[in-house]
Amino acid sequence: WTDIYAIGACIYASMQGYPPNDAPQRLEKDRLSLALSRLRGVYSDNLIEVVEWCMSLDPLSRPQSVFALQKELNREVERSYTKLTVAEKMRLQFDNLVADKAKSGRKTGAGTRPR
């Protein structure tokens, strides 16, 4: 469960630009919901709820497995993808193809010049 909390804390830090207060500090004065509420409109409500879920002070209220968390994060990706326009989806697919091609070129050494 501490791993799940840590994942939530990492996502929080990525969203805020700084890490959250540690759990003992939060037990005294929990400002997580307030801090995350300021991010509504910047990030999806679902992603914010996932972070709150992962960082619940009660370990039994957190996702009980990495699989459960992964499933919810995949839903978030699907929701975001379906909101894209056709042009944005095509651009994303193109960018992924280019990135995959670049990765495979680095693995085989293709595209490198002899010195």
Coordinates of C-alpha atoms in Angstrom, one line a residue:
W1 CA 0.0 0.0 0.0
T2 CA 2.9 2.4 0.6
D3 CA 3.9 1.8 -3.0
I4 CA 0.5 2.9 -4.2
Y5 CA 0.8 6.0 -1.9
A6 CA 4.2 6.7 -3.5
I7 CA 2.8 6.5 -7.0
G8 CA 0.1 9.0 -6.1
A9 CA 2.7 11.2 -4.5
C10 CA 4.8 11.1 -7.7
I11 CA 1.8 12.0 -9.9
Y12 CA 1.0 14.8 -7.4
A13 CA 4.6 16.1 -7.6
S14 CA 4.4 16.0 -11.4
M15 CA 1.2 17.9 -11.4
Q16 CA 2.2 20.5 -8.8
G17 CA 5.9 20.8 -9.4
Y18 CA 6.7 19.9 -5.8
P19 CA 6.1 16.9 -3.6
P20 CA 3.1 16.6 -1.2
N21 CA 3.4 16.8 2.6
D22 CA 4.3 13.4 4.0
A23 CA 1.6 11.4 5.7
P24 CA 2.4 12.3 9.3
Q25 CA 2.1 16.0 8.4
R26 CA -1.1 15.3 6.6
L27 CA -2.5 13.6 9.7
E28 CA -2.1 16.9 11.6
K29 CA -3.5 19.2 8.8
D30 CA -4.5 17.7 5.5
R31 CA -4.5 20.1 2.7
L32 CA -4.3 17.6 -0.2
S33 CA -7.8 18.2 -1.4
L34 CA -7.4 21.9 -1.3
A35 CA -4.1 21.7 -3.3
L36 CA -5.6 19.4 -5.8
S37 CA -8.8 21.5 -6.2
R38 CA -6.6 24.3 -7.6
L39 CA -5.6 22.0 -10.4
R40 CA -9.2 21.3 -11.6
G41 CA -9.5 22.7 -15.1
V42 CA -5.8 22.0 -15.7
Y43 CA -6.0 18.2 -15.2
S44 CA -9.1 16.0 -15.5
D45 CA -11.3 15.5 -12.5
N46 CA -10.7 11.8 -12.9
L47 CA -6.9 12.1 -12.7
I48 CA -7.3 14.3 -9.6
E49 CA -9.6 11.7 -8.0
V50 CA -7.0 8.9 -8.8
V51 CA -4.3 10.9 -7.0
E52 CA -6.6 11.4 -4.0
W53 CA -7.5 7.7 -4.1
C54 CA -3.8 6.7 -4.1
M55 CA -2.9 9.1 -1.3
S56 CA -5.8 8.3 1.0
L57 CA -4.5 8.4 4.6
D58 CA -6.4 5.1 5.3
P59 CA -4.4 2.3 3.5
L60 CA -7.6 0.3 3.0
S61 CA -9.2 3.2 1.1
R62 CA -6.4 3.1 -1.5
P63 CA -6.3 0.9 -4.6
Q64 CA -5.6 -2.6 -3.2
S65 CA -3.4 -3.6 -6.1
V66 CA -1.3 -2.1 -8.8
F67 CA -3.6 -3.8 -11.3
A68 CA -6.6 -1.8 -9.9
L69 CA -4.6 1.4 -10.3
Q70 CA -3.4 0.5 -13.7
K71 CA -7.0 -0.2 -14.8
E72 CA -8.2 3.2 -13.6
L73 CA -5.2 5.0 -15.2
N74 CA -6.0 3.2 -18.5
R75 CA -9.5 4.5 -18.3
E76 CA -8.1 8.0 -18.0
V77 CA -6.0 7.6 -21.1
E78 CA -9.0 6.3 -23.0
R79 CA -11.1 9.2 -21.9
S80 CA -8.4 11.7 -23.0
Y81 CA -7.9 10.0 -26.3
T82 CA -11.6 10.0 -27.2
K83 CA -11.7 13.8 -26.6
L84 CA -9.1 14.4 -29.3
T85 CA -10.1 15.6 -32.7
V86 CA -9.4 13.3 -35.7
A87 CA -6.4 15.5 -36.7
E88 CA -5.0 15.3 -33.1
K89 CA -5.4 11.5 -33.1
M90 CA -3.6 11.3 -36.5
R91 CA -0.8 13.5 -35.2
L92 CA -0.4 11.4 -32.1
Q93 CA -0.3 8.2 -34.1
F94 CA 2.2 9.8 -36.5
D95 CA 4.4 11.0 -33.6
N96 CA 4.3 7.5 -32.1
L97 CA 5.3 5.9 -35.4
V98 CA 8.3 8.3 -35.8
A99 CA 9.3 7.6 -32.2
D100 CA 9.1 3.8 -32.7
K101 CA 11.1 4.1 -35.9
A102 CA 13.8 6.1 -34.1
K103 CA 14.0 3.6 -31.3
S104 CA 14.4 0.7 -33.7
G105 CA 17.0 2.6 -35.6
R106 CA 19.1 3.1 -32.5
K107 CA 18.8 -0.5 -31.5
T108 CA 20.1 -1.7 -34.9
G109 CA 22.6 1.1 -35.4
A110 CA 20.7 2.1 -38.6
G111 CA 21.1 5.7 -39.6
T112 CA 24.4 6.2 -38.0
R113 CA 27.4 7.4 -40.0
P114 CA 30.8 5.9 -39.7
R115 CA 33.5 8.2 -38.4

